[in-house]
Short mmCIF file of C-alpha atoms and ligand atoms in Angstrom, two decimals:
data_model
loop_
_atom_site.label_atom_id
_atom_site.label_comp_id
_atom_site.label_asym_id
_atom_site.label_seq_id
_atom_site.Cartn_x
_atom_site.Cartn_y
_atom_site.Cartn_z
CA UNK A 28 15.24 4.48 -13.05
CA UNK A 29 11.53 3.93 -14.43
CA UNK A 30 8.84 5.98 -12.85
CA UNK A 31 8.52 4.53 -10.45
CA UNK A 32 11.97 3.48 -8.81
CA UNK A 33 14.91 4.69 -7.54
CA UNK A 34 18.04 3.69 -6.20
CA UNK A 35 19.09 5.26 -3.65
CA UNK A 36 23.47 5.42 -2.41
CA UNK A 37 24.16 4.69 1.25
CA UNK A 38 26.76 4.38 3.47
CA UNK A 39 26.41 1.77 5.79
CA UNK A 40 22.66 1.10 5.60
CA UNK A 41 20.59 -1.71 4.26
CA UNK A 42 16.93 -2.13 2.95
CA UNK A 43 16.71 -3.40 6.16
CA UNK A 44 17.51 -0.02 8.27
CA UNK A 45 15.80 1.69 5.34
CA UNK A 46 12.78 -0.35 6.35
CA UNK A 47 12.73 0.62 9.58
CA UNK A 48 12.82 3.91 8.85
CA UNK A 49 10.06 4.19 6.85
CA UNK A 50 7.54 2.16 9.05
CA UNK A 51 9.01 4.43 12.03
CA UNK A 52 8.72 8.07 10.59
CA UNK A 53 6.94 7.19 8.54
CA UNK A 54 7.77 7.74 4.95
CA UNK A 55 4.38 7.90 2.24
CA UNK A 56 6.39 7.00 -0.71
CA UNK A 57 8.30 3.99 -0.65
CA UNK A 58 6.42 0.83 -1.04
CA UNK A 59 9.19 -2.11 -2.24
CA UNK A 60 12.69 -2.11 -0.89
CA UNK A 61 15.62 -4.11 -1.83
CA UNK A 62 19.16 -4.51 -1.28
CA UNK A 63 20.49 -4.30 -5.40
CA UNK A 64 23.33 -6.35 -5.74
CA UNK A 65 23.53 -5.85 -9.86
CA UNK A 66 22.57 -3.13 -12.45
CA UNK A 67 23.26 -4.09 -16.02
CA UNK A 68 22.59 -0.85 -17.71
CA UNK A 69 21.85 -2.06 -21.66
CA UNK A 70 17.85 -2.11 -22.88
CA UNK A 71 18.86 -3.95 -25.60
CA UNK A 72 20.48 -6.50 -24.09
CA UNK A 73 19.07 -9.96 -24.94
CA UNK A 74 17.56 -12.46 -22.59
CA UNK A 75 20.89 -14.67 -21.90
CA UNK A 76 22.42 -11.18 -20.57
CA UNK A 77 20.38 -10.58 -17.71
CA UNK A 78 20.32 -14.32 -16.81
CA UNK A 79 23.86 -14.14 -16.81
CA UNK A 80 24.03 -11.44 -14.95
CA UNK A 81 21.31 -13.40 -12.29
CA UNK A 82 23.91 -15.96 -12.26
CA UNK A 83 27.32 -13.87 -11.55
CA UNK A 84 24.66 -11.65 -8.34
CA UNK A 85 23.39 -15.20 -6.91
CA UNK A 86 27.21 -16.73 -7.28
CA UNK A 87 29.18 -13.95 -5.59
CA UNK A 88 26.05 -13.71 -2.73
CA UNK A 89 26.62 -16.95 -1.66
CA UNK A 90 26.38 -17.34 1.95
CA UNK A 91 26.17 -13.56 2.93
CA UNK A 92 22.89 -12.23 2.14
CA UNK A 93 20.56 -15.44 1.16
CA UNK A 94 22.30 -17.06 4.36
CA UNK A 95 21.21 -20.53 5.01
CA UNK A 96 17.95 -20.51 3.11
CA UNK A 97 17.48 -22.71 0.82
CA UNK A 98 13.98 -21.74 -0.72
CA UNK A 99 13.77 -18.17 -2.45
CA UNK A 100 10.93 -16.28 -4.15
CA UNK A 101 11.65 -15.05 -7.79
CA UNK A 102 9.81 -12.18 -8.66
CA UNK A 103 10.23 -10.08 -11.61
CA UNK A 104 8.87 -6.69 -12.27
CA UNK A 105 8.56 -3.49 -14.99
CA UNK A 106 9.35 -0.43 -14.15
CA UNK A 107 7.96 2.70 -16.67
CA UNK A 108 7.69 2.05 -20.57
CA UNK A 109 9.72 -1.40 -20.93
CA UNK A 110 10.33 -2.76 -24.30
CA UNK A 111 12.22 -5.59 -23.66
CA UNK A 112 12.52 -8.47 -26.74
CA UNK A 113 11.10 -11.31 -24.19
CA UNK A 114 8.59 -11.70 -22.32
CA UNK A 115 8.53 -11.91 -18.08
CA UNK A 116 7.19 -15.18 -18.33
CA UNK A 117 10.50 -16.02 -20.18
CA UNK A 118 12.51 -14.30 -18.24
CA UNK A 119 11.37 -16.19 -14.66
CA UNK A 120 11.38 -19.38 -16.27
CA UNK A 121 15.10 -18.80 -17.22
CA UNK A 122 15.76 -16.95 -13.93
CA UNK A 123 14.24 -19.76 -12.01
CA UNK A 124 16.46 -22.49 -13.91
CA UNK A 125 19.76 -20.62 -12.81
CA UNK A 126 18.39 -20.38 -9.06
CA UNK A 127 17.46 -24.15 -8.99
CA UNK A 128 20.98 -25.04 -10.60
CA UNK A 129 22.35 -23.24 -8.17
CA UNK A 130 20.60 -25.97 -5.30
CA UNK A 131 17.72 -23.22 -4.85
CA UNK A 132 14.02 -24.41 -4.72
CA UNK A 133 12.63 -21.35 -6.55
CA UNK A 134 8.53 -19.88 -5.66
CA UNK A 135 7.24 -17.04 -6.87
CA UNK A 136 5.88 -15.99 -3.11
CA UNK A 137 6.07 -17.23 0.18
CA UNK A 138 9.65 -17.49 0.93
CA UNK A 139 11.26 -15.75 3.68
CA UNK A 140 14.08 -14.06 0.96
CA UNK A 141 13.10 -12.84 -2.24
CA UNK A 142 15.48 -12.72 -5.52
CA UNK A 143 13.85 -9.32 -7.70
CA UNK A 144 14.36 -8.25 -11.17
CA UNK A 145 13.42 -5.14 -12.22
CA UNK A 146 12.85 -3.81 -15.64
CA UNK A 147 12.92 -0.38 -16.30
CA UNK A 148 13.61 1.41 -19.38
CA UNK A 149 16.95 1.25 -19.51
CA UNK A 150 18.49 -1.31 -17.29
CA UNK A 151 17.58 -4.75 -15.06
CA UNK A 152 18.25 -4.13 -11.51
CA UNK A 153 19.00 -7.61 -9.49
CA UNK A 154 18.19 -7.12 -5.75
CA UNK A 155 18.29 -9.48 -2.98
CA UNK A 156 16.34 -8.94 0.50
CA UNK A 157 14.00 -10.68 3.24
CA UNK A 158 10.60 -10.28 2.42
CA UNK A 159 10.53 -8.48 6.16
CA UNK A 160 12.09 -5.95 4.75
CA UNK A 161 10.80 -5.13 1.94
CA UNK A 162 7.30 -3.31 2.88
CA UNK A 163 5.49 -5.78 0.49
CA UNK A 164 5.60 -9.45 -0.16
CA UNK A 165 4.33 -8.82 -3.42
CA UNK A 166 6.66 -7.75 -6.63
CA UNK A 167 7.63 -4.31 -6.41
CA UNK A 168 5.03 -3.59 -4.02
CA UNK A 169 2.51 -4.20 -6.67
CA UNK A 170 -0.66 -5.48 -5.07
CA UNK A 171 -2.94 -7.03 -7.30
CA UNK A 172 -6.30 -7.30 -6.04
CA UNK A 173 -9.10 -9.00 -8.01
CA UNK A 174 -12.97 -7.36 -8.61
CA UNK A 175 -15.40 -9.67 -6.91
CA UNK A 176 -19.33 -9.96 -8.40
CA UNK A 177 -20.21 -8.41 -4.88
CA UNK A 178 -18.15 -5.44 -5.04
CA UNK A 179 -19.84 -2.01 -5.33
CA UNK A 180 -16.53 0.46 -5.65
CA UNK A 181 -13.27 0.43 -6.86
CA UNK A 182 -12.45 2.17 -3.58
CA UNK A 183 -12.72 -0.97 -1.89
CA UNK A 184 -9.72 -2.25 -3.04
CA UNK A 185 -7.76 0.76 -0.92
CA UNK A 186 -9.12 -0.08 2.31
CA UNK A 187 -8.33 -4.31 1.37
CA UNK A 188 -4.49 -3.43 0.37
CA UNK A 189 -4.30 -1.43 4.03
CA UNK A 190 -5.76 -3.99 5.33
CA UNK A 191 -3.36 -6.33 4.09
CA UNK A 192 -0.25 -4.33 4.94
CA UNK A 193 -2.15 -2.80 8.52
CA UNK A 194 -4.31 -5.38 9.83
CA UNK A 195 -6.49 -4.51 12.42
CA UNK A 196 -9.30 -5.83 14.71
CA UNK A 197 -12.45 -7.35 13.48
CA UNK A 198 -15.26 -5.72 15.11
CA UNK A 199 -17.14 -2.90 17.15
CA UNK A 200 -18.68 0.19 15.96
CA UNK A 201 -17.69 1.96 13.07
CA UNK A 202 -18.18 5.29 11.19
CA UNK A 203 -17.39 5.95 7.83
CA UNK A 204 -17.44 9.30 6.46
CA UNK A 205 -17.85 9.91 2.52
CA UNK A 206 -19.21 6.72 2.44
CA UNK A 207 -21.17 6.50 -1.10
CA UNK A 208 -21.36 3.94 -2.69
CA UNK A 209 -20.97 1.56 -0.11
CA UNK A 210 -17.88 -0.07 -0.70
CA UNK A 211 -15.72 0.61 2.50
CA UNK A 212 -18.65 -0.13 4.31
CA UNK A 213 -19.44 -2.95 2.79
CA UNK A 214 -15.73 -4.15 3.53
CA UNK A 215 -16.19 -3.01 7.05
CA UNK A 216 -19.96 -4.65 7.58
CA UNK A 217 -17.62 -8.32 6.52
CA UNK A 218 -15.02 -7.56 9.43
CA UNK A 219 -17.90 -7.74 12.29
CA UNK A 220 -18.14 -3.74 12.06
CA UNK A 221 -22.07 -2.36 12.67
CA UNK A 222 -21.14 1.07 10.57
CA UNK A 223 -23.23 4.18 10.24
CA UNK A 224 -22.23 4.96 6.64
CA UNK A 225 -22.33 9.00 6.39
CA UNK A 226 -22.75 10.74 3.39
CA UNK A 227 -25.45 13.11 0.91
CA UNK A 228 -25.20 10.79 -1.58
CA UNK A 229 -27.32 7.62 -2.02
CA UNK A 230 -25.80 3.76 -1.08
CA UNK A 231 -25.85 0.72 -2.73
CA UNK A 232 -29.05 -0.70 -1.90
CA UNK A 233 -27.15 -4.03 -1.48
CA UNK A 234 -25.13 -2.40 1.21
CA UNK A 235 -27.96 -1.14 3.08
CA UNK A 236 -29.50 -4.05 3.38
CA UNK A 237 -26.14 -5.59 5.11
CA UNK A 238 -26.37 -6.23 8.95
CA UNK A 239 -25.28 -3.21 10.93
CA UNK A 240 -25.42 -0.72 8.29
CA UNK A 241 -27.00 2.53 8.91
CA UNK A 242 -26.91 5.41 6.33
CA UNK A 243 -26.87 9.04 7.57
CA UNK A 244 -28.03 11.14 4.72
CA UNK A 245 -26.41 14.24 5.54
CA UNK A 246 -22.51 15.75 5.67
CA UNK A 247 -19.50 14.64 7.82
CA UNK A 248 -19.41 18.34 9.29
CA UNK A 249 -23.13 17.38 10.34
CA UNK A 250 -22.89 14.58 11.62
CA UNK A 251 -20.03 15.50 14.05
CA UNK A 252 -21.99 18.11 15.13
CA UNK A 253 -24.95 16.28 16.03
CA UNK A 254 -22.48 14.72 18.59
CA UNK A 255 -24.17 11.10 17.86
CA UNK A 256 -22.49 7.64 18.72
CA UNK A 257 -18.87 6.72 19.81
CA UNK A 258 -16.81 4.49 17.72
CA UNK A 259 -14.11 1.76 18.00
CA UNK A 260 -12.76 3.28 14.36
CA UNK A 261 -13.70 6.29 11.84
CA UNK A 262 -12.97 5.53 8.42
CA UNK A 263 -13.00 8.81 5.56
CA UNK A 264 -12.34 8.56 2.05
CA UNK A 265 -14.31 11.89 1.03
CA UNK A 266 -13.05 14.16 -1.64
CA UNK A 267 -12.15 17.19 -0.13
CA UNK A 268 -8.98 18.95 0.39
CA UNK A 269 -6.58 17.63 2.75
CA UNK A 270 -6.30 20.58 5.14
CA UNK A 271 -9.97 20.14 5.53
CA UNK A 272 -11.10 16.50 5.66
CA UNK A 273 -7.45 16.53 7.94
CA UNK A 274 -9.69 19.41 10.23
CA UNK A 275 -12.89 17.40 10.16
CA UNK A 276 -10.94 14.15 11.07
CA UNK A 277 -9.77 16.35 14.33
CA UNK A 278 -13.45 17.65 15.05
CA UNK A 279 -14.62 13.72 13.95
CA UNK A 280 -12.22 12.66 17.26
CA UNK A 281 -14.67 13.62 19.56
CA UNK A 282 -16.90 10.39 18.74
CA UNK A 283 -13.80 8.07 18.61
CA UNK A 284 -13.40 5.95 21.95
CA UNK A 285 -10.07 7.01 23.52
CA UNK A 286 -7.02 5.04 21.55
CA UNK A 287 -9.10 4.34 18.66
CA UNK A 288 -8.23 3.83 14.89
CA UNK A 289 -8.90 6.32 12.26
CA UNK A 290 -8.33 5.73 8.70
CA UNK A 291 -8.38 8.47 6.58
CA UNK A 292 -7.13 9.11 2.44
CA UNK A 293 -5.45 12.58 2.38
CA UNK A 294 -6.29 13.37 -1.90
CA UNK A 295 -3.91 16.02 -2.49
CA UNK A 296 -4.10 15.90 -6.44
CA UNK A 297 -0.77 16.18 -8.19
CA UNK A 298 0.33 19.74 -7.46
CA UNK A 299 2.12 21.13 -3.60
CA UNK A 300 1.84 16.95 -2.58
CA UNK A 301 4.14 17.13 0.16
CA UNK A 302 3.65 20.91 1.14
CA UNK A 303 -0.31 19.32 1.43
CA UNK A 304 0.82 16.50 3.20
CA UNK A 305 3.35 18.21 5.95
CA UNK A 306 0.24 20.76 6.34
CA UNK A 307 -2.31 17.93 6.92
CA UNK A 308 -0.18 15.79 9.06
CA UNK A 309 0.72 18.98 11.24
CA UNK A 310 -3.61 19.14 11.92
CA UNK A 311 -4.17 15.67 12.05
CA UNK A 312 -1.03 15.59 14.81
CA UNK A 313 -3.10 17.72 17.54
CA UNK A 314 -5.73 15.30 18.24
CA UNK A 315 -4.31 11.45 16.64
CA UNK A 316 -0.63 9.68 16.66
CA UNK A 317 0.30 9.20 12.71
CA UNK A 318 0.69 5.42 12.71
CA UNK A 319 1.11 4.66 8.92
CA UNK A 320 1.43 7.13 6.06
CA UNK A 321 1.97 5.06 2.82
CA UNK A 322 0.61 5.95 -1.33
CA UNK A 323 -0.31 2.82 -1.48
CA UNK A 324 -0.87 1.08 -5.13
CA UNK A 325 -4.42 1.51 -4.92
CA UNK A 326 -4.12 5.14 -4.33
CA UNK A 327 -4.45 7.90 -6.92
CA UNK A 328 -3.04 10.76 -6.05
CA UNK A 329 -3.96 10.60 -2.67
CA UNK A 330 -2.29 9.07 0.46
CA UNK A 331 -3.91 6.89 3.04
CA UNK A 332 -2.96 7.57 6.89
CA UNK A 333 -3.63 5.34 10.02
CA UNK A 334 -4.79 7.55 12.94
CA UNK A 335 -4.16 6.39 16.63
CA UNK A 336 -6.19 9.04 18.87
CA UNK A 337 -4.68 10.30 21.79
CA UNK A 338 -5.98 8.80 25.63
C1 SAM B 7 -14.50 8.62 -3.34
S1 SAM B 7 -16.18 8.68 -2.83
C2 SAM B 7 -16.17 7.51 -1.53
C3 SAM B 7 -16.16 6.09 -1.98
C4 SAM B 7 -16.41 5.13 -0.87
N1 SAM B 7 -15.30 5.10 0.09
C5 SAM B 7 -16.63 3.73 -1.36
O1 SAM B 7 -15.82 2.84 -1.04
O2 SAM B 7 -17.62 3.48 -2.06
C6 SAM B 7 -16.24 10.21 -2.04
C7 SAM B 7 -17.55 10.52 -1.34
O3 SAM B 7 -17.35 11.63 -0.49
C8 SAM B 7 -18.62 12.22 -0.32
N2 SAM B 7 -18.46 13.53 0.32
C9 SAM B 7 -17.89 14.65 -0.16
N3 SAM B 7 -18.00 15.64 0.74
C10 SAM B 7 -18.63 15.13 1.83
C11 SAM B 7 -19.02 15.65 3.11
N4 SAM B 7 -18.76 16.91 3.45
N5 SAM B 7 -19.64 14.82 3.97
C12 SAM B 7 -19.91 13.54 3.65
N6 SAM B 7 -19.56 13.00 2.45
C13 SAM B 7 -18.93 13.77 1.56
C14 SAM B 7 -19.17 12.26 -1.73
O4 SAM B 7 -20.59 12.39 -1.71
C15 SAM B 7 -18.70 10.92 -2.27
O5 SAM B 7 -19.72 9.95 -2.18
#
């Protein structure tokens, strides 16, 4: 479809099994489902088209899959180089007009079922799901997170989208390997986490001076060896090779309390990504349950994993 969407042919199944699925096995790539009740395959096609064709999806729906609600989130997307001749603002407005003549009250988030249009370059794709389905509330899984004046990484906004799709507990000790510059620690030091912040390279000196920050100068492999500390959660976002950071995660489980959290990314470049990632997962599976595997929108070629260590 675009780049960065698919549809995919089944049987039986709904976004909703689909859903399941991925959350259970779990699967790294998907991050928006829906349940596409219309393709209208024409780039060209003007503005009253794809309204139109909003109108004919939300008419023959009915009942079935919007059910009894009687609020709906519109939310429109692009998919991949889209040259359409109006703009998405247009396009929701118009959208939204049809829903609310149709006895809808129309939000752009919040509402338990969402209506999505999809751009891509050659068609508009009209889904329909429950946002509890549909691995993000947000439209086509794009998470849009905004810089703050306090923020000393771009990293940080990985750990805040996990956070935001795998909340966990405020609080307790923490360890974060590959620390420099500061951000994930700085985003840990917020949640109640004291966090020894490892890594060669220097820290912000504004996250230094945060309560319950401790830099080690000094390597991952070093610090594990020293045997120091035990920790409610290990964080790791440094660059190395999967099959290695994935190795020192395993030696790094040593120092996590029994059932604690790990977060590591896995940055397998562009080249072997799944060969990488069945090869990491395989190490990181002697010593940790794989909770959450997901390339989240944040990530550059690299995949963040949630890390439940064995009892
Ligand atoms: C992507 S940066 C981490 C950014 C950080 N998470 C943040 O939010 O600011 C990767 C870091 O990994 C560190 N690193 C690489 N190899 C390491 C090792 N063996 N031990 C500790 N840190 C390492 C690098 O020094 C670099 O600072």
């Amino acid at each position: 479809m675009g780049e960065e969407s698919a549809i995919v042919e089944t049987g039986k199944s709904t976004a909703r099994d689909l859903a399941e699925l991925v959350e259970r096995v779990p699967m790294v790539f998907p991050r928006h489902l829906t349940n596409v009740v219309a393709e209208f395959d024409h780039a060209n096609a003007g503005l009253d088209s794809v309204i139109d064709l909003v109108d004919a999806a939300v008419r023959e729906l009915g009942g079935r899959e919007l059910g009894p609600e009687s609020e709906i989130s519109l939310q429109i997307w692009l998919s991949g180089k889209v040259s359409y001749k109006f703009s998405r603002h247009d396009a929701w407005e118009r959208a939204a007009e049809v829903l609310s003549g149709r006895g809808y009250r129309v939000t752009r988030a919040g509402s338990a079922v969402v209506v999505s249009i999809c751009f891509t370059p050659k068609s508009a794709i009209v889904g329909v799901n429950r946002v509890a389905d549909s691995l993000s509330s947000w439209p086509g899984g794009e998470v849009r997170l905004s810089k703050t004046p306090d923020q000393v990484s771009r990293a940080e906004f990985k750990l805040e989208e996990l956070f935001k799709v795998f909340p966990i507990e405020d609080g307790g000790d923490a360890l974060d390997f590959g620390a420099a510059p500061g951000g994930w620690t700085r985003i840990l030091a917020g949640r109640g986490f004291r966090t020894t912040a490892v890594d060669p390279g220097d820290l912000d000196p504004r996250v230094l001076r945060l309560p319950g920050v401790v830099h080690e100068r000094t390597t991952a492999g070093n610090f594990v060896r020293s045997g120091k500390g035990r920790f409610d959660l290990i964080v790791n976002d440094m660059k190395m090779s999967p099959d290695r950071s994935s190795r020192l995660m395993c030696d790094g489980a040593a120092l996590l309390k029994p059932f604690g959290l790990a977060i590591t990314t896995l940055k397998t470049g562009t080249h072997h990504v799944l060969s990488q990632l069945d090869e990491a997962f395989e190490i990181l599976g002697s010593e940790y349950d794989i909770e959450f595997a997901r390339q989240l929108r944040h990530n550059r070629n690299e995949v963040t994993v949630v890390l439940r260590r064995f009892g």
